[in-house]
């Protein structure tokens, strides 16, 4: 009874922390700007105060957006980042659809208030899709004109001006506008974009000319003014957080989420920002007693190299007297095994969505010359929105050559691994096939007979593809992935072959990769998707290590373990700033407006615009 009560308390604390607001006093705790002159000079000397450096980091981008809102030109910054995301999308259908949206939003739109668009096309679409049936896509617009907008009509009056843009060879023009767009781009570049869209063409380079004009405007005019503003001071104060070492004292541990071979995984909160993470605690004595320092450091290094929304990334690595602690992305939705046990099997739409995100995660892991070696339902976690991430790189190995040696989970492990042969990343695609089969049927694909174990069944039994839960496309995909010969296995040439399989035809890879395809399943926000804490103890083998004395040599071998991601720090701070700035009227920071220029009878409500 007492244990049950304690679990209820722990669950309440955990869910409350997950829903908690960010602290309101973070900026008060930061050093005043006038004490940071040496830090500013250090950033200048190391090339960290250029436009490109500031604009492409979370705090810098956020503070520049705030400045540009006050300057009535934030649409230029949002356009630039939208185009950068657009260029990353590889799927032609997705690019064409998003190209139309970007054109309509920034280049053709002259609606009231359009000149200070804060929300990107990607965020707008993400919100709109969340109201539609999950997993569906609108039909791409085939023609720019049919979408209800036309090329902007602009009358240009040359204007000679001396300024920083002249040094870059830019032409300063004052535009008397009949109809213009929100980013101040006109002429040939606009016409070229419209022509290509009218012909259903959307190459990655579609917006390059307009992008260059906008970025040069931001670089040579807006950025120097930003550097003299209160927003730059806030940027420097917030960025100074990177200088402070993060330690275990910066975190408060919450309830246990799970248990692994070397210790517990707990939810935790970073005290200064209120950000929730998962803390993988690794018992130092167990590591020393198992002579496994190299394995822990390899996992830490592999996690540091991860930079994908489909892999749980390392944010911090800290330690205390007893544990090494990896601070990872927290996933509030539990693992796929937890959900599959409860539901029996997943509908094909849901299984396909999960599989597609896992595929992108594996593709990223492989791009780092890493074989994952432990693809299974338990190692795929869901966040609170239903997106998947691969977790636990404890068995992963970085190599550019084939390796030999058993690693994995029986029933998932590829035949060549079980047989003791040399193998490469193709082994992961076999395990991926087992994962898909289990999601679709709730069963293992290789039925053990006569008391044989799961690995023996993988080695000697054919995959059972007769289940009525499998469509013809699913059978074809699984036959390729579960092929026992790695040279004939689907995926041995890379992830692209798997993506092109007909079973994945409903997936728009570009939108999925950019986070703009909504999940078909969203975990309940008030449920704790974690194992019951009652009666959970550490591994039995822990007893043999508890009396070990940590040696100086062992401690020295851990010298390279601590780590902190500046990007994680910046993202935390931006979340706090967004919360703190929620009621701010940025227009009070605007420079005094110049007297309004006269316009001719053809002018509209858009007024006068100057390209700087």
Coordinates of C-alpha atoms in Angstrom, one line a residue, residues 1 50 77 79 227 251 277 279 350 375 447 576 612:
X1 CA 0.0 0.0 0.0
X50 CA 29.3 37.3 -37.6
X77 CA 14.4 36.2 -41.3
X79 CA 11.7 33.5 -45.2
X227 CA 24.4 44.7 -32.9
X251 CA 19.6 18.5 -12.1
X277 CA 15.4 15.2 -19.6
X279 CA 19.1 10.6 -17.0
X350 CA 0.5 3.5 -37.7
X375 CA 17.1 -2.6 -33.3
X447 CA 8.6 -19.6 -35.2
X576 CA 12.5 30.2 -21.4
X612 CA 18.0 48.1 -47.7

